[in-house]
Short mmCIF file of C-alpha atoms in Angstrom, two decimals:
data_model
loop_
_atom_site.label_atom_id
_atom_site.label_comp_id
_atom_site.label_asym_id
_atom_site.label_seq_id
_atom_site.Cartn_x
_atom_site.Cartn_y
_atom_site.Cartn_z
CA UNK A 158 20.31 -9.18 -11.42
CA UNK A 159 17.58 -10.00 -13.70
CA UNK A 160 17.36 -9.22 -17.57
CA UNK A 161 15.12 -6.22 -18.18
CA UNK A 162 12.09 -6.33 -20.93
CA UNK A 163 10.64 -3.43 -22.69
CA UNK A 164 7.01 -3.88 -23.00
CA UNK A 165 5.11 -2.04 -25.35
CA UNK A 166 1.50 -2.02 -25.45
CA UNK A 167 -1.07 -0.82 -28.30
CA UNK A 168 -4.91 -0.68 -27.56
CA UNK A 169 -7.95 1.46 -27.10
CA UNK A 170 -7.99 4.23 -24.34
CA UNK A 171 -10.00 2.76 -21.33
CA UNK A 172 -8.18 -0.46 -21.54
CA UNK A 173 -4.96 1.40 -21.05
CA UNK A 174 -7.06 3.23 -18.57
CA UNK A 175 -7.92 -0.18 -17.03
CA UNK A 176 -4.08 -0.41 -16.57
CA UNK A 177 -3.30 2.06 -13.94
CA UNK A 178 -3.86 2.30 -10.28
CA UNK A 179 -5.63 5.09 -8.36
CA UNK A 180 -2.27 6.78 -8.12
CA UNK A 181 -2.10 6.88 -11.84
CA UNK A 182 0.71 4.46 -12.37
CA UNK A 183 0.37 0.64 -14.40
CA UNK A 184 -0.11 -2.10 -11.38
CA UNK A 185 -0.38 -5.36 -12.72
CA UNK A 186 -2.18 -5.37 -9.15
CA UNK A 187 -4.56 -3.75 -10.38
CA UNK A 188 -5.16 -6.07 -12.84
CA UNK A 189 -4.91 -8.91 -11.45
CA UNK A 190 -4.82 -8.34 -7.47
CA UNK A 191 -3.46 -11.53 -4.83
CA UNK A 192 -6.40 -13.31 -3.46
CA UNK A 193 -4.86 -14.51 -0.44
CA UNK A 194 -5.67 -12.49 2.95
CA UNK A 195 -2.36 -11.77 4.46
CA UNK A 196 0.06 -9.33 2.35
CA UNK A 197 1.29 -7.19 4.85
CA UNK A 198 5.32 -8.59 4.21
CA UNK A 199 8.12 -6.19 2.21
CA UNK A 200 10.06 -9.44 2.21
CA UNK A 201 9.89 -12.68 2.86
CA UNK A 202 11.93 -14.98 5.38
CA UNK A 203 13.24 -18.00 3.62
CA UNK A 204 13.05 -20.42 6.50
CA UNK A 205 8.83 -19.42 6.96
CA UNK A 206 8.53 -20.26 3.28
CA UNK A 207 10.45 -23.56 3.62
CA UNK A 208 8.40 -24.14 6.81
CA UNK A 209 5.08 -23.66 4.65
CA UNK A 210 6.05 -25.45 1.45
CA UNK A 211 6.41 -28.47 4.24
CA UNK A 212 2.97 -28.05 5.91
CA UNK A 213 1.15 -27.21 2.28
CA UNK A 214 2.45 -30.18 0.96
CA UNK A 215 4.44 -28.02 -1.97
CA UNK A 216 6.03 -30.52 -3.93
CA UNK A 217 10.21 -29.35 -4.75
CA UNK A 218 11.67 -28.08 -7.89
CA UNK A 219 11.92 -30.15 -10.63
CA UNK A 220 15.15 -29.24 -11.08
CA UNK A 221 17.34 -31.88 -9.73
CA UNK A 222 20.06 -29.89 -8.36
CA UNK A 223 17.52 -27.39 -6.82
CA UNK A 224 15.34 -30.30 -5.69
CA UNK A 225 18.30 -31.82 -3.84
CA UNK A 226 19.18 -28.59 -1.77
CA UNK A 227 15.39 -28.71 -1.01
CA UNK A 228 15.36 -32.00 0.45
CA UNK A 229 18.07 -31.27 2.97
CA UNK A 230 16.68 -28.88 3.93
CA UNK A 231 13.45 -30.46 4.28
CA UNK A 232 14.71 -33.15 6.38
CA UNK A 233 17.17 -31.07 8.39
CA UNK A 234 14.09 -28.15 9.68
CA UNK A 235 12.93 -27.47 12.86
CA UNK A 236 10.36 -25.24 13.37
CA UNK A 237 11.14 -24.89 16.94
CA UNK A 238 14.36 -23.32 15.31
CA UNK A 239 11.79 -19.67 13.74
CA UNK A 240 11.90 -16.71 15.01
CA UNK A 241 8.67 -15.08 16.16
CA UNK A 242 9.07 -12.96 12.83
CA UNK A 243 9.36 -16.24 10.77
CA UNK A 244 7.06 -17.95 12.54
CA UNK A 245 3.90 -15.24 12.14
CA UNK A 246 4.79 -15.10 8.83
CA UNK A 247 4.46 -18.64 8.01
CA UNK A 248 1.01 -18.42 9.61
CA UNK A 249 0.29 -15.97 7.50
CA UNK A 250 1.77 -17.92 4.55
CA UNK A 251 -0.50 -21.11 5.31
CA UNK A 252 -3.49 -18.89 5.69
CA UNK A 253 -2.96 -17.56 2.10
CA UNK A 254 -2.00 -21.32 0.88
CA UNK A 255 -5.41 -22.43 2.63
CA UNK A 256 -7.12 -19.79 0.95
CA UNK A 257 -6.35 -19.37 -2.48
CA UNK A 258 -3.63 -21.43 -3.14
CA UNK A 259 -0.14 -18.90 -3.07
CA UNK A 260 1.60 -18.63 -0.63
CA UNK A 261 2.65 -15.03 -0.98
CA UNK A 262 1.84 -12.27 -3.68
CA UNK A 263 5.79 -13.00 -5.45
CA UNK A 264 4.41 -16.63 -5.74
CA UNK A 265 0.83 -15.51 -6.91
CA UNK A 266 2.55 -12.84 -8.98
CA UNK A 267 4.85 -15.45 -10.92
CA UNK A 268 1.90 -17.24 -11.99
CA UNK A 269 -0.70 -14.53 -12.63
CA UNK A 270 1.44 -11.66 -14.11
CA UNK A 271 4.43 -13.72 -15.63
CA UNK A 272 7.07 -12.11 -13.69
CA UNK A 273 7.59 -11.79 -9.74
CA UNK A 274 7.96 -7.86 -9.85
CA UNK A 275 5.49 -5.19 -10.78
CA UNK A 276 6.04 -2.82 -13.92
CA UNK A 277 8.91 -0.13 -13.90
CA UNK A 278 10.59 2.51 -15.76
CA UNK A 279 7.16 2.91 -17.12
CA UNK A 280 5.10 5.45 -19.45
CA UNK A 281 1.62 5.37 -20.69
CA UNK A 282 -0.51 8.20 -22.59
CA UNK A 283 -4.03 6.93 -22.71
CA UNK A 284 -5.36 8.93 -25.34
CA UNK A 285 -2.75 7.55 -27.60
CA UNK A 286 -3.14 3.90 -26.55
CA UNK A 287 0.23 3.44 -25.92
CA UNK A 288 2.13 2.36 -22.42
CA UNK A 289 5.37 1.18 -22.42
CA UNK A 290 7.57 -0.21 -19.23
CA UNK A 291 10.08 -2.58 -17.88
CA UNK A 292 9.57 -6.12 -16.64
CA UNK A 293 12.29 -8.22 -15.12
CA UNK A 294 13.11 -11.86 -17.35
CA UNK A 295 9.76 -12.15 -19.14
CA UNK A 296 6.89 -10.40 -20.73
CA UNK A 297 4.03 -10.20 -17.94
CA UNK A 298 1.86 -12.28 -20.85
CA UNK A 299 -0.19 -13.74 -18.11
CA UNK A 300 -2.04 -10.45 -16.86
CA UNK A 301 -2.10 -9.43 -20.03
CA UNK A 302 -4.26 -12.22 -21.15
CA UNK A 303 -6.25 -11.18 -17.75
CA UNK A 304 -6.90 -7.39 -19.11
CA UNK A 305 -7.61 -9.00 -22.45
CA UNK A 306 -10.50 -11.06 -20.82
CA UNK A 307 -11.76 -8.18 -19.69
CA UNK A 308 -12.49 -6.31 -22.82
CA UNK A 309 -13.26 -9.06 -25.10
CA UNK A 310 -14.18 -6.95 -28.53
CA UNK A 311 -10.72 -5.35 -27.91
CA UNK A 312 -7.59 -6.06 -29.81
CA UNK A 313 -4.38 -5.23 -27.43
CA UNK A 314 -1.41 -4.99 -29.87
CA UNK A 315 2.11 -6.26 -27.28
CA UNK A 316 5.62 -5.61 -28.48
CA UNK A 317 8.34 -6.59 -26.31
CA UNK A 318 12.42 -7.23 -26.49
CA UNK A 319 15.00 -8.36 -24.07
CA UNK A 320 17.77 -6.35 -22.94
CA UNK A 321 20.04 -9.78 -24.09
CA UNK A 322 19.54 -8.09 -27.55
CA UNK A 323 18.02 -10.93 -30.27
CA UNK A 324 16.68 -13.03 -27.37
CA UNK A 325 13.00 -13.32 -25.92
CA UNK A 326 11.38 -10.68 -28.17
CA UNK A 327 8.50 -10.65 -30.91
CA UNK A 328 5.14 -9.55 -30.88
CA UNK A 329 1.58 -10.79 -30.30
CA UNK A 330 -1.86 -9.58 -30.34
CA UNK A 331 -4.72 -10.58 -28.02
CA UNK A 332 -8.37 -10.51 -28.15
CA UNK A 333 -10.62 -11.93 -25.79
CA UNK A 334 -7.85 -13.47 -23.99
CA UNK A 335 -6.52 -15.37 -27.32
CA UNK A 336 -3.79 -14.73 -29.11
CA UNK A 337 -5.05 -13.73 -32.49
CA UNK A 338 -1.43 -13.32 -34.01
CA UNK A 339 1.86 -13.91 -33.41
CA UNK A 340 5.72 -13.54 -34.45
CA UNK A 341 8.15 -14.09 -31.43
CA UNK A 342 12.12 -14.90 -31.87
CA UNK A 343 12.80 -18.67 -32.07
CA UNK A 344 15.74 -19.80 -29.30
CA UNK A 345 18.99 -18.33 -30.52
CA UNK A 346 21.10 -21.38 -30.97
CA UNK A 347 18.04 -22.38 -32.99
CA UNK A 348 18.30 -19.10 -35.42
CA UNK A 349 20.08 -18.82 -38.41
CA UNK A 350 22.71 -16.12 -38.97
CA UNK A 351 19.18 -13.85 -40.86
CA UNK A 352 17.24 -14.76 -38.31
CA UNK A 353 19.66 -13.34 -35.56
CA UNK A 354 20.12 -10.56 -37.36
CA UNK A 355 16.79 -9.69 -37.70
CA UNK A 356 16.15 -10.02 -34.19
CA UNK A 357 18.29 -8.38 -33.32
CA UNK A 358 17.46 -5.43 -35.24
CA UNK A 359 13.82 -5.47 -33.74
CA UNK A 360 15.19 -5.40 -30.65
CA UNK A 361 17.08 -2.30 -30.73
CA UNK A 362 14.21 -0.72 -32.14
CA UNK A 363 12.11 -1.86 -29.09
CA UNK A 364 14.53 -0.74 -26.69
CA UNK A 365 15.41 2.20 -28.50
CA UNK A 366 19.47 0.99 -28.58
CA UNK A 367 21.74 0.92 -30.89
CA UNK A 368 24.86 -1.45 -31.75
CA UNK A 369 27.22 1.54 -30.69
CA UNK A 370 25.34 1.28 -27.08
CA UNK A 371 26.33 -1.93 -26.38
CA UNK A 372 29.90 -1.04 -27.53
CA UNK A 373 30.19 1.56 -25.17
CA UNK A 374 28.33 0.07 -21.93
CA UNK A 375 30.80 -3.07 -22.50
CA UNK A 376 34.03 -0.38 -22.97
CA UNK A 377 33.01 1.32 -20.14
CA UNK A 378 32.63 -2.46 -17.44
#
């Protein structure tokens, strides 16, 4: 399971407008929607991606151990071996590649909108300027910078904390697709004791938490 993030975002009313789909919810697709032609999938077969990443000429992870696990399988496929399912979707997946460059909207997405999944557990009131929701192991920085782009004499205020409470939070501001400001949590084994404590602190603000939370949800596992 992934670490949640609360997102919180401050700006003017029609770029919080520009958020939201035609349904009414915040879509990073939306925002920033997958180029590629084929995105008819709900998931993705691991062997057609493997099979594309080979015909694309995807390079592997630069992770060693990851990149090792690659290779084998690399050299061990057969593509006589795919189902029909597999097999139209790695059609489908070299289209896109040809295309635009992705394979898939999770791979576009990772790039584009800094996380792999959509917003959740979200909330927005536009004539406030607020919306607030959930992304999984990052801030979606990347689309933001997108929707910044787009209104360029707009300042969109971010505030955003990790559910590992202290880690991966801070705040930024963006205007015309620059950050204009900054203050964002340094690596925790690179803190000091103040620093973690103040980070901490923010972050239970953010996520609206409290010290006594954390003591119960880890009583309670």
């Amino acid at each position: 399971m992934p670490n949640w993030i609360t997102n919180k975002i401050a700006a003017p009313k029609h770029v919080i407008k520009a958020m939201l789909n035609a349904e009414g919810r915040i879509d990073f697709a939306t925002m920033a929607p997958f180029p590629g032609p084929r995105d008819e999938w709900n998931d993705y077969a691991v062997d057609a991606e493997d099979a594309a990443k080979i015909v694309c000429g995807i390079p592997v992870s630069s992770h060693p151990l990851i990149a090792s696990l690659e290779q084998h399988s690399r050299a061990s496929f057969d593509i006589r071996k795919l189902s029909d399912e597999s097999f139209q979707q790695f059609v489908g997946f070299v289209e896109n590649y040809r295309a635009c460059g992705y394979l898939h909207s999770m791979d576009f997405a990772r790039q584009a909108w800094g996380t792999k999944w959509n917003a959740c557990e979200q909330k927005h009131n536009a004539d406030a300027g607020t919306a607030e929701f959930e992304t999984a192991w990052s801030c979606p920085a990347p689309v933001l910078v997108l929707l910044s782009k787009r209104f360029p004499d707009d300042e969109i205020s971010v505030t955003f904390a990790d559910e590992d409470i202290g880690s991966n939070c801070g705040t930024f501001t963006l205007k015309a697709g620059a950050v204009i400001a900054s203050d964002i949590a340094p690596a925790w084994r690179d803190m000091t004791e103040e620093q973690r404590a103040k980070w901490k602190a923010f972050a239970y603000q953010v996520r609206g938490w409290s010290p006594e939370d954390i003591a119960d949800a880890e009583a309670d596992d």
